[in-house]
Coordinates of C-alpha atoms and ligand atoms in Angstrom, one line a residue:
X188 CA 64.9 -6.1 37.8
X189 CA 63.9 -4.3 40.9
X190 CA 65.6 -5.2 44.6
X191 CA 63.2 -5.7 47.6
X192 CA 65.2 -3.3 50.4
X193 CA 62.9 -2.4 53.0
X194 CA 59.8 -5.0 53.3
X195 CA 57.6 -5.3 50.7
X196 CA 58.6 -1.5 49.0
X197 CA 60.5 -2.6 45.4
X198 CA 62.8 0.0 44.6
X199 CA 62.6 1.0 40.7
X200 CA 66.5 0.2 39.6
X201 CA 65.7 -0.5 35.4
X202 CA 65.9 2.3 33.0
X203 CA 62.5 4.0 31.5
X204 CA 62.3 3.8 27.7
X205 CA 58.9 4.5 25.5
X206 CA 57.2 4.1 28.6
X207 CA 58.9 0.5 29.4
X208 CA 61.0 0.1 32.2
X209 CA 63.8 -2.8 31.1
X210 CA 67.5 -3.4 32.0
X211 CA 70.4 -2.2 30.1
X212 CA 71.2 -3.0 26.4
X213 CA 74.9 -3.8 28.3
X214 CA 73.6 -5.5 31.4
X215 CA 75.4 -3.6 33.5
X216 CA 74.6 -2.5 36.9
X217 CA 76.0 0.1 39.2
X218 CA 75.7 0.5 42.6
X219 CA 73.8 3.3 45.1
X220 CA 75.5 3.3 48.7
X221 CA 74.1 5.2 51.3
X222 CA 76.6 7.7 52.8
X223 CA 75.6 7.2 56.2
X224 CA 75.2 3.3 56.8
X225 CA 77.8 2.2 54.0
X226 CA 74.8 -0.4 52.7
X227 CA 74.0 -1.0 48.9
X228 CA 70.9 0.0 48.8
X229 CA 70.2 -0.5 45.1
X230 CA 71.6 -1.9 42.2
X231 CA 70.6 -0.1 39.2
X232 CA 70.9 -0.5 35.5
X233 CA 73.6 1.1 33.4
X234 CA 72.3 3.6 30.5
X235 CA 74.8 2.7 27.8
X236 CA 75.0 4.0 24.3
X237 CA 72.1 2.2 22.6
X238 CA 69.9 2.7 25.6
X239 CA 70.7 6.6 25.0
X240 CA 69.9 6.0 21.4
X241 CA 66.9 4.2 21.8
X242 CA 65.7 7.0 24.3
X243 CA 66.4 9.5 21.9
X244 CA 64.6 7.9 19.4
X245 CA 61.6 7.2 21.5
X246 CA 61.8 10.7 22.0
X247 CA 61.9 11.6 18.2
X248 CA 58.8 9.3 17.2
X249 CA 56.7 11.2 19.8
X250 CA 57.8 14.5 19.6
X251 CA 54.8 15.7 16.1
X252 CA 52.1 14.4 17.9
X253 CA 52.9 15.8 21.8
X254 CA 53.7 18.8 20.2
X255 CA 50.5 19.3 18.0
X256 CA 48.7 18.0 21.4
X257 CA 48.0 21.8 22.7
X258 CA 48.7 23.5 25.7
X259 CA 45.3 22.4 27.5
X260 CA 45.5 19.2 27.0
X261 CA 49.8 18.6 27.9
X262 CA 48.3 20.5 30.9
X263 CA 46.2 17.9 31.9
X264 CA 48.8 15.8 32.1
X265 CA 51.2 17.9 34.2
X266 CA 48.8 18.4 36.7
X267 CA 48.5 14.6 37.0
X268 CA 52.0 14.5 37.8
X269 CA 51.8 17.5 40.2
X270 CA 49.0 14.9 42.1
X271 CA 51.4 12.2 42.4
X272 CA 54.2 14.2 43.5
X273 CA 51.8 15.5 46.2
X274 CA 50.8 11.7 47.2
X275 CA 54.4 10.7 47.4
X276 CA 56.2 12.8 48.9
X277 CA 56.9 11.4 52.1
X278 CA 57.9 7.9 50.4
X279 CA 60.1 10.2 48.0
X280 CA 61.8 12.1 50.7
X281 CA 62.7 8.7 52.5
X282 CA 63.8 7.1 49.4
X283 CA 66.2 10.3 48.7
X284 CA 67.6 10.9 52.4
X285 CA 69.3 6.9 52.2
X286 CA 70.5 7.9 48.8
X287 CA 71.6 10.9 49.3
X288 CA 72.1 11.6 53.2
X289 CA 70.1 14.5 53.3
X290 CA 68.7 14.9 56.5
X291 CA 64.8 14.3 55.9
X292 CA 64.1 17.2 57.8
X293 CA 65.5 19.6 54.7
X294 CA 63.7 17.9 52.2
X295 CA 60.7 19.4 50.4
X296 CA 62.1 17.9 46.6
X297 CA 58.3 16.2 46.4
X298 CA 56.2 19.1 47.0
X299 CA 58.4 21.9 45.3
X300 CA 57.8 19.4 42.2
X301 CA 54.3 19.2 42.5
X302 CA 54.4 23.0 42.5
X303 CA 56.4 23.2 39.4
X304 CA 54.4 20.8 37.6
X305 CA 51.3 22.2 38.4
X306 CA 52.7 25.6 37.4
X307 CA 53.6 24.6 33.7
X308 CA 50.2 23.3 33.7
X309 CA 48.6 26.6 33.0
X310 CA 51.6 28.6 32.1
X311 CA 52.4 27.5 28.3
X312 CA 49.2 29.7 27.8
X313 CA 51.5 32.7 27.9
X314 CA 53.5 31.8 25.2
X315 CA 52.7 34.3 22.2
X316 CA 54.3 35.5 18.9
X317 CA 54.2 38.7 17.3
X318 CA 52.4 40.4 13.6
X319 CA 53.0 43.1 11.7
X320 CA 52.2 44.9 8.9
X321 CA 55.5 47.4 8.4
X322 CA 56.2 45.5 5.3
X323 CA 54.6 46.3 1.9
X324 CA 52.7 43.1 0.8
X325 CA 53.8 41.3 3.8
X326 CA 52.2 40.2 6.8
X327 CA 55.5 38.9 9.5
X328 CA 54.0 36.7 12.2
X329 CA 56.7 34.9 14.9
X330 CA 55.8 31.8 16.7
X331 CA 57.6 30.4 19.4
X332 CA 58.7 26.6 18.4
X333 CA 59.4 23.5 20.7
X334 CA 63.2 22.3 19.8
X335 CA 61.7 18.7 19.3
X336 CA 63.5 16.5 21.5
X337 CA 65.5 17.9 25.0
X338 CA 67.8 16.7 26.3
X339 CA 67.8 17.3 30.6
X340 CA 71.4 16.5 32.5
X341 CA 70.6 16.8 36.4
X342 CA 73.0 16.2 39.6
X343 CA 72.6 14.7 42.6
X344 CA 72.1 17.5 45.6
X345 CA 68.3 18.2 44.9
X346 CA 67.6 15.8 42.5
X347 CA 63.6 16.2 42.1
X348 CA 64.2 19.7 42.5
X349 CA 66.6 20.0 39.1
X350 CA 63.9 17.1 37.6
X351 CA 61.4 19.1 37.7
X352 CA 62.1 22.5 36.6
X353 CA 63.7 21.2 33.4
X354 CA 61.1 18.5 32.8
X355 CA 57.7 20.2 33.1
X356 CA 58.3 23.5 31.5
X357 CA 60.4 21.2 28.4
X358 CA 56.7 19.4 28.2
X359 CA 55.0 22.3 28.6
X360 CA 56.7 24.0 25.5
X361 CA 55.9 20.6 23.5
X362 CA 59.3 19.0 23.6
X363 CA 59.9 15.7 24.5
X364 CA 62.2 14.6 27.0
X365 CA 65.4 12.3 27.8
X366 CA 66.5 12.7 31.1
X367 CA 69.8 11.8 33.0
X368 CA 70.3 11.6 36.5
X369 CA 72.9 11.6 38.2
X370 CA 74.6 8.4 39.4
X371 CA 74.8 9.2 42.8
X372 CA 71.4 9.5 43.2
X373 CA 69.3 8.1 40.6
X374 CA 66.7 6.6 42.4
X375 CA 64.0 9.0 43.3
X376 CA 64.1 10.3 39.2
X377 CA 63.4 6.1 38.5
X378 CA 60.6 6.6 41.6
X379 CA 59.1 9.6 39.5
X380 CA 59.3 7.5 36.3
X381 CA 56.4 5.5 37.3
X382 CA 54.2 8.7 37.7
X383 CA 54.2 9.1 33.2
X384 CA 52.8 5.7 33.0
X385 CA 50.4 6.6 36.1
X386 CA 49.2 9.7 34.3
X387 CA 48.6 8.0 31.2
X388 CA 51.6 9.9 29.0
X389 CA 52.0 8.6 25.5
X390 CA 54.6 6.6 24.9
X391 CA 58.3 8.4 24.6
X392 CA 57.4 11.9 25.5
X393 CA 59.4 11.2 29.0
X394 CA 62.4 8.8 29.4
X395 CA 64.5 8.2 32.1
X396 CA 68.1 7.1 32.0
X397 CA 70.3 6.1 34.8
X398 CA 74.3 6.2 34.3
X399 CA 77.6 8.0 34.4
X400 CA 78.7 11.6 32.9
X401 CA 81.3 10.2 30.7
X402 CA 78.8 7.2 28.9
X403 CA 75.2 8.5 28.6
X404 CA 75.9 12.4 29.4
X405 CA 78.1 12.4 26.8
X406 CA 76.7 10.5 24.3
X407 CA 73.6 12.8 25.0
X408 CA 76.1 16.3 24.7
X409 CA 77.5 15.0 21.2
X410 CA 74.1 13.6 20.1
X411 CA 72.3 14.8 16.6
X412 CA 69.4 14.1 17.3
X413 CA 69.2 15.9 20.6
X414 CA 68.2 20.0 19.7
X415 CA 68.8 21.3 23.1
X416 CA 70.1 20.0 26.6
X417 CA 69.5 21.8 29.9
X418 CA 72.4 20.9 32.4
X419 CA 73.1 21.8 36.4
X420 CA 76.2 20.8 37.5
X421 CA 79.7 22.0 37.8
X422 CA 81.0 24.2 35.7
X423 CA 84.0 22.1 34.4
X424 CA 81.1 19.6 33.1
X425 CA 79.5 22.4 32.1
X426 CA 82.1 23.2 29.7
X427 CA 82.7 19.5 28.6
X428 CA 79.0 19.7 27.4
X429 CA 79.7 22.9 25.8
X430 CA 82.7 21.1 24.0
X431 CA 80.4 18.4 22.6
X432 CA 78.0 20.1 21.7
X433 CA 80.0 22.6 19.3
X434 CA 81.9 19.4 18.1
X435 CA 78.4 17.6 17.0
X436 CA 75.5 19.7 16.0
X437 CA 75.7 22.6 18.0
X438 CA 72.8 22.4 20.3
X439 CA 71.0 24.9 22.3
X440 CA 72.4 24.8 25.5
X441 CA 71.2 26.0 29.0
X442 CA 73.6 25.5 32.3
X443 CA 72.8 26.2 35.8
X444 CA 76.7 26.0 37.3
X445 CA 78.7 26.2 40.5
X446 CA 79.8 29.1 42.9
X447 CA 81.9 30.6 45.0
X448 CA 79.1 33.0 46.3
X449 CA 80.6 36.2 48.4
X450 CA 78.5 37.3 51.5
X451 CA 79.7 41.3 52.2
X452 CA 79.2 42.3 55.9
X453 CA 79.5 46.4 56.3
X454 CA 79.8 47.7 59.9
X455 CA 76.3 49.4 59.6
X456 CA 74.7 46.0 59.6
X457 CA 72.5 44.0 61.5
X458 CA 75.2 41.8 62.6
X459 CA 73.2 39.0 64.7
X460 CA 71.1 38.8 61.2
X461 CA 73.7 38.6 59.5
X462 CA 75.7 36.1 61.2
X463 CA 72.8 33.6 61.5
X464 CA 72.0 33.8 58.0
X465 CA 75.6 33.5 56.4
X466 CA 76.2 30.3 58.7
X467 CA 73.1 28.9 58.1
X468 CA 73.6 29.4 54.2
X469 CA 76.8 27.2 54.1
X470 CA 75.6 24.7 56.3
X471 CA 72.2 23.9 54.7
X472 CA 72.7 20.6 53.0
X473 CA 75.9 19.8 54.5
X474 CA 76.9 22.8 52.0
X475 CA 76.4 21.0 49.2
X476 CA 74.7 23.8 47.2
X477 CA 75.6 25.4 44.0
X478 CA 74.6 29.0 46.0
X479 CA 75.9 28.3 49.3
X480 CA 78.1 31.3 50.9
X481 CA 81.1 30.1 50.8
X482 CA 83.1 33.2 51.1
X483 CA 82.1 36.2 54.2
X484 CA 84.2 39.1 53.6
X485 CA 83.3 41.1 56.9
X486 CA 84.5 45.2 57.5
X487 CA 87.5 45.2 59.9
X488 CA 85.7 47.3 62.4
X489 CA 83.0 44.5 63.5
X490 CA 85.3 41.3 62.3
X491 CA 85.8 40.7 66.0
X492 CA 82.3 41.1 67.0
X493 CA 80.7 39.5 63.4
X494 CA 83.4 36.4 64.5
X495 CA 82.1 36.0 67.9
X496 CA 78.9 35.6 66.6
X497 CA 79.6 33.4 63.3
X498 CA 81.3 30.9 66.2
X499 CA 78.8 30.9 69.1
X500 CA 76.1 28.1 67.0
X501 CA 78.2 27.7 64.3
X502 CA 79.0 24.0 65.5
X503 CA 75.3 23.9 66.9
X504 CA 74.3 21.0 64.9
X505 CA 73.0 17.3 65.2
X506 CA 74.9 14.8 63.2
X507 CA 73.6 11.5 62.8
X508 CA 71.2 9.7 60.6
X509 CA 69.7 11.7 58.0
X510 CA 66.2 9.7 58.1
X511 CA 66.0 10.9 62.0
X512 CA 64.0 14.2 61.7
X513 CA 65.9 15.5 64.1
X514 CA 68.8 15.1 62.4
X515 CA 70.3 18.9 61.0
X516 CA 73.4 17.7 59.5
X517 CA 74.0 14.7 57.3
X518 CA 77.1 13.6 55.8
X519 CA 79.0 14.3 52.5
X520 CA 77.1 12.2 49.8
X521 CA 80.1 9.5 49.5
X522 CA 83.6 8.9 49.5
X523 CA 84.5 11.2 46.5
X524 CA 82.8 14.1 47.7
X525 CA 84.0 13.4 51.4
X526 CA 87.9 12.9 50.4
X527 CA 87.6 16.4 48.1
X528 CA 86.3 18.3 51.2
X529 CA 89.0 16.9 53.1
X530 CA 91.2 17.9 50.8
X531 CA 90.1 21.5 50.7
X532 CA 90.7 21.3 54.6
X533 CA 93.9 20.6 54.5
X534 CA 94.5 23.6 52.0
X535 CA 92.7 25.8 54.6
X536 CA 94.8 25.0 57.4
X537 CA 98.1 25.4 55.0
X538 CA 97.2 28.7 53.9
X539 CA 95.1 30.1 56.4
X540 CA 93.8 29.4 60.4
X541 CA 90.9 26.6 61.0
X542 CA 89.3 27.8 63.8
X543 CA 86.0 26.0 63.9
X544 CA 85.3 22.4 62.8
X545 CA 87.2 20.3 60.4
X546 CA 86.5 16.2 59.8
X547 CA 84.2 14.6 62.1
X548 CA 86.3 11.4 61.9
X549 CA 83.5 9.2 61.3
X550 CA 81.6 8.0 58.3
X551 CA 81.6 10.6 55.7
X552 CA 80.1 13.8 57.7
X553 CA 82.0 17.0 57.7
X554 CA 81.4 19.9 61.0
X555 CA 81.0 23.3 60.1
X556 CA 84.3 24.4 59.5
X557 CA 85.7 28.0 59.3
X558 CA 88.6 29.0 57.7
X559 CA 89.6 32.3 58.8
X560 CA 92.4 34.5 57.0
X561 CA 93.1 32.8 54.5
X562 CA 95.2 34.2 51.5
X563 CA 92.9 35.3 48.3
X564 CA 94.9 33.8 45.7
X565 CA 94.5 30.3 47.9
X566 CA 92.5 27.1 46.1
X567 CA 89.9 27.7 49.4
X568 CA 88.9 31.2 48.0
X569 CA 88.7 30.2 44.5
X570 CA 87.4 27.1 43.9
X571 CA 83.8 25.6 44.6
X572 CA 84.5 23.1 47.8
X573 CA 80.7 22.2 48.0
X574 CA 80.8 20.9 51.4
X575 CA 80.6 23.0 54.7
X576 CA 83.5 25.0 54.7
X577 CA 83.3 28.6 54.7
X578 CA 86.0 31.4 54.4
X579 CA 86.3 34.7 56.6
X580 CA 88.4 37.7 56.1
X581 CA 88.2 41.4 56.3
X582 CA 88.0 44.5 54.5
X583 CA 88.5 48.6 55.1
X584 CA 86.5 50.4 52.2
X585 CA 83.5 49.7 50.3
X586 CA 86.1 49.3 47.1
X587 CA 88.2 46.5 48.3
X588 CA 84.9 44.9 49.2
X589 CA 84.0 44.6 45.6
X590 CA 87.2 44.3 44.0
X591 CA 87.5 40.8 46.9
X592 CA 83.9 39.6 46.3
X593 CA 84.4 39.6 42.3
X594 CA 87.6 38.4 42.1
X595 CA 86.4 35.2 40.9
X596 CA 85.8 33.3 37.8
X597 CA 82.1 32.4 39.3
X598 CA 79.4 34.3 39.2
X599 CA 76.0 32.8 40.7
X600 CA 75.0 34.6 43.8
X601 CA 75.9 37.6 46.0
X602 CA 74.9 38.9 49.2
X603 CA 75.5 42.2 51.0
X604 CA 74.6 43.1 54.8
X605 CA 74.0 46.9 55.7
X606 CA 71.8 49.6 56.7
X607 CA 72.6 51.9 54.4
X608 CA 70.6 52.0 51.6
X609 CA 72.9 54.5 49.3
X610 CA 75.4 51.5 50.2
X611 CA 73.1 48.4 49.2
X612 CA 72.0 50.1 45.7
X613 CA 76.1 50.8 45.3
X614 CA 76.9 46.9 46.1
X615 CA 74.0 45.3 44.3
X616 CA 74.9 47.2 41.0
X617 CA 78.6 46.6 41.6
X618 CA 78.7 42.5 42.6
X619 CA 78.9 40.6 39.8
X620 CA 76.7 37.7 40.3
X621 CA 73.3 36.7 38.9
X622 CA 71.1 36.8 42.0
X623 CA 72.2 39.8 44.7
X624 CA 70.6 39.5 48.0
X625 CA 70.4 42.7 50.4
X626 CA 70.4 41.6 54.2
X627 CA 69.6 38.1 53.3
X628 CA 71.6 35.3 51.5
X629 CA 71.0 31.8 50.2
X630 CA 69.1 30.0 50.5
X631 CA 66.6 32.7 50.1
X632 CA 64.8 32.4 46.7
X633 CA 61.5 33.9 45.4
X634 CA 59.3 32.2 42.8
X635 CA 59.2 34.9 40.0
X636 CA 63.2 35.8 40.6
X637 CA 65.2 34.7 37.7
X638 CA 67.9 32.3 39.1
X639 CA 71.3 31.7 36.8
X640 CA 74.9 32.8 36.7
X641 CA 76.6 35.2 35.0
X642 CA 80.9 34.4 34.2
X643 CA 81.3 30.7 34.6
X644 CA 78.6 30.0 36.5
X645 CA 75.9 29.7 33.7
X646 CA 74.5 30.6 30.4
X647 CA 70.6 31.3 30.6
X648 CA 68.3 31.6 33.4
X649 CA 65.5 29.4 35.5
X650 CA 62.5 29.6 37.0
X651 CA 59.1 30.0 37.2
X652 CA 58.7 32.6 34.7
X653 CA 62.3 32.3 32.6
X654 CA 62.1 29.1 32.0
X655 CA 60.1 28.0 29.4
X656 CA 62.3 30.2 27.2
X657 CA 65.1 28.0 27.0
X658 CA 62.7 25.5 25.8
X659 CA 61.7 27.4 22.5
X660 CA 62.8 28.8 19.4
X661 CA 61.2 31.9 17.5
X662 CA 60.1 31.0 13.7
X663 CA 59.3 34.3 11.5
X664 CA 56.8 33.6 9.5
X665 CA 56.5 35.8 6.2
X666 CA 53.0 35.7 4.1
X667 CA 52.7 37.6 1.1
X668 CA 49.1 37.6 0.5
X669 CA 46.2 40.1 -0.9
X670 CA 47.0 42.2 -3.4
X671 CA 49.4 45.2 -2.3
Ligands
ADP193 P1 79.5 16.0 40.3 O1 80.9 15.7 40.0 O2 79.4 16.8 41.5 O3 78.6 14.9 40.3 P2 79.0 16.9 37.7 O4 78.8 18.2 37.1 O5 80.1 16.0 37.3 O6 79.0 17.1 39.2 O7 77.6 16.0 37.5 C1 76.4 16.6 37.2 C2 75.7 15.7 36.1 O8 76.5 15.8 34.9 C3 75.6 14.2 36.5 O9 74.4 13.7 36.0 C4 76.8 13.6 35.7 O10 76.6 12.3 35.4 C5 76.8 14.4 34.5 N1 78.0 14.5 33.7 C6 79.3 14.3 34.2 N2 80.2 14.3 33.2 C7 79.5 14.5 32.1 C8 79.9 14.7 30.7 N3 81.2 14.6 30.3 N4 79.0 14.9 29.8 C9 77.6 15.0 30.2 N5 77.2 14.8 31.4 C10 78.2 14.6 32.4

């Protein structure tokens, strides 16, 4: 069933199975609400358990023969999909800024994809094994082996982003896929669907399920049939998954987590850089990023001036609705994620000062908010808020620096700000975090950086060049052959 929203333009609402799009096996529907006019603006089908099991299997039947396909030729169909990315993307931005409430203006999901996919394309080509001889009478070769079928668990703050840098490098490797998206913003994945059928995919290689974590996540986590599951999420989910899989078959697992990512501002440093980059970090997508500095730890010497700065544009935004492109600041993504940052506010003004921001009062948007002083043992500094809240307090010495920035159970990105570079090289071997950025912080990104957590903030690594890796497994292959 689709629903006819805006004009003539169906929205996709039914799940994708063996290259069919049909309703649930339970009939049940769930609804997508824009967080900034309140509207339904789809109604979309359910993945229950037998849809998850007929996924799987759809999966399993095509898994030999896309596997034995070859790299060139599950090439050519990436770079089919990397096209119709390309010739969507506006339609795909517009579609996820009423789902989501991202302002259109910071969306570039559609093109990143057709990046990704066009990347994979070629890249499988520099998969290769090892030989040797070093054993009498035996030649050892290693291969690198698709699991079979993959399972891919994404969330809802850059959906097409998360869809397609576990999808195309999962094809790439010759597994099949069954991906689920997450229910808060399902519909652009459903949008993307259509694209398999476009290209001309066989039958199962990709499906598509829409539902809830605790239904069709799970029953993908604890599935047999599943080999490996890539996951981005929270880390508490993250360890649920973890949970299932030991409990069923043990499954390869691959989790891009949360943070609680620690931006350290010496006196040394460029201070106006600094400021503009930290505020812009946790403010970028309403901060509802996994890598979003949420915690400035800035030397007592320049806190006033650092301050001064951090304040003067920090409420500098314009609210309003996210399909406006001049919109800079959209709301939380619904009434879950909007109550939780309110909650977090309140904690910040019990334990420590609110100096900037707080609730908007209207709809579900969130103003920059700075917390400033606030205790280290407090819920703010040690728990992921993921809105745009972010904590400032001081330190003398370069030690209580470090000991404050990794005195967390998270782990997934780092910055420091200085001049020094005896100073940077100290802090970036010292933070613990996966990704350490010198005079820069998130978003900043680079195409060949591996990006994952270290602690609880993931297990493995993605990107351009690390992710294929997590879909494959390394056969030996012993041959005792001629006559040594
Ligand atoms: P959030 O609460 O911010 O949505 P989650 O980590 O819960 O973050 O969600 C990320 C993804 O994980 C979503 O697709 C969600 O449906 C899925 N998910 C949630 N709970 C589970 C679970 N127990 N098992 C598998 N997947 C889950």
């Amino acid at each position: 069933m689709t629903i006819a929203v805006q004009k003539a333009e169906p929205i996709e609402t039914r799940l994708f199975i063996n290259n069919k799009f049909r309703n649930s096996s339970s009939s049940k529907t769930f609804d997508v609400i824009s967080p900034y006019t309140k509207e339904v603006v789809a109604q979309v089908q359910e993945a229950d358990l037998k849809d998850v099991d007929d996924a799987v299997a759809a999966a399993n039947a095509a898994f030999p023969a896309w596997r034995d396909l070859g790299v060139e030729q599950r090439g050519v169909y990436l770079r089919k999909i990397s096209n119709l990315f390309l010739e969507a993307s506006d339609e795909l931005g517009k579609l996820e800024s009423r789902c989501t409430g991202r302002p259109v203006s910071q969306i570039m999901d559609a093109t990143y994809s057709a990046d990704v996919f066009r990347y994979f394309s070629d890249h499988a080509w520099s998969v290769q094994g090892t030989a040797s001889n070093n054993t009498p009478g035996i030649t050892k070769l290693t291969t690198e082996e698709p699991y079979g079928v993959a399972a891919l668990i994404i969330p809802w703050n850059a959906p097409l982003c998360s869809f397609s840098m576990k999808i195309a490098p999962a094809l790439a490797a010759g597994n099949t896929v069954v991906l689920k998206s997450s229910e808060k913003a399902p519909l652009t994945s459903l949008y993307a669907a259509k694209f398999f059928i476009e290209a001309g995919f066989p039958p199962g290689v990709v499906n598509i399920l829409s539902g809830f974590g605790n239904l069709s996540g799970a029953a993908l986590a604890a599935h047999m049939s599943v080999r490996c599951l890539s996951f981005t999420g929270s880390s508490l989910t993250g360890q649920k998954i973890q949970a299932a899989s030991a409990n069923s078959n043990m499954k390869n697992l691959h989790m891009e987590l949360g943070g609680k990512s620690p931006s350290v501002v010496f006196e040394d440093a460029d201070l106006e850089s600094a400021a503009q980059q930290t505020q812009f970090s946790i403010k970028y997508l309403s901060g509802q990023t996994c890598f979003a500095s949420s915690r400035v730890y800035v030397q007592e010497t320049v806190a006033e001036r650092f301050l001064q700065l951090f304040r003067e544009n920090f409420a500098d935004v314009k609210m309003g609705d996210p399909l406006d492109p001049k919109t800079s600041h959209g709301p939380q993504i619904d009434q879950a994620q909007y109550t939780r940052v309110k909650n977090y506010l309140g904690i910040g003004e019990k334990d420590g000062d609110l100096t900037v921001g707080g609730n908007a009062g209207d709809g579900f948007f969130i103003k920059p908010t700075i917390i400033e002083r606030v205790p280290e043992d407090s819920r703010l500094i040690k728990e992921e808020v993921f809105g745009p809240v972010v904590a400032i307090n001081t330190f003398k010495t370069e030690e209580e620096a470090i000991e404050k920035a990794n005195n967390t159970e998270f782990g997934l990105y780092a910055a420091v700000f200085t001049k020094d570079i005896d100073r940077a090289m100290r802090m970036s071997r010292a933070l613990e975090a996966g990704t350490v950025c010198v005079n820069c912080t998130s978003p900043t990104m680079v195409k060949d950086a591996a990006f994952g957590g270290w602690k609880m903030s993931g297990i493995g690594r993605e990107g351009y060049l690390n992710t294929i890796g997590n879909f494959l497994q390394t056969k030996s292959i012993l041959i005792k052959a001629g006559n040594i």
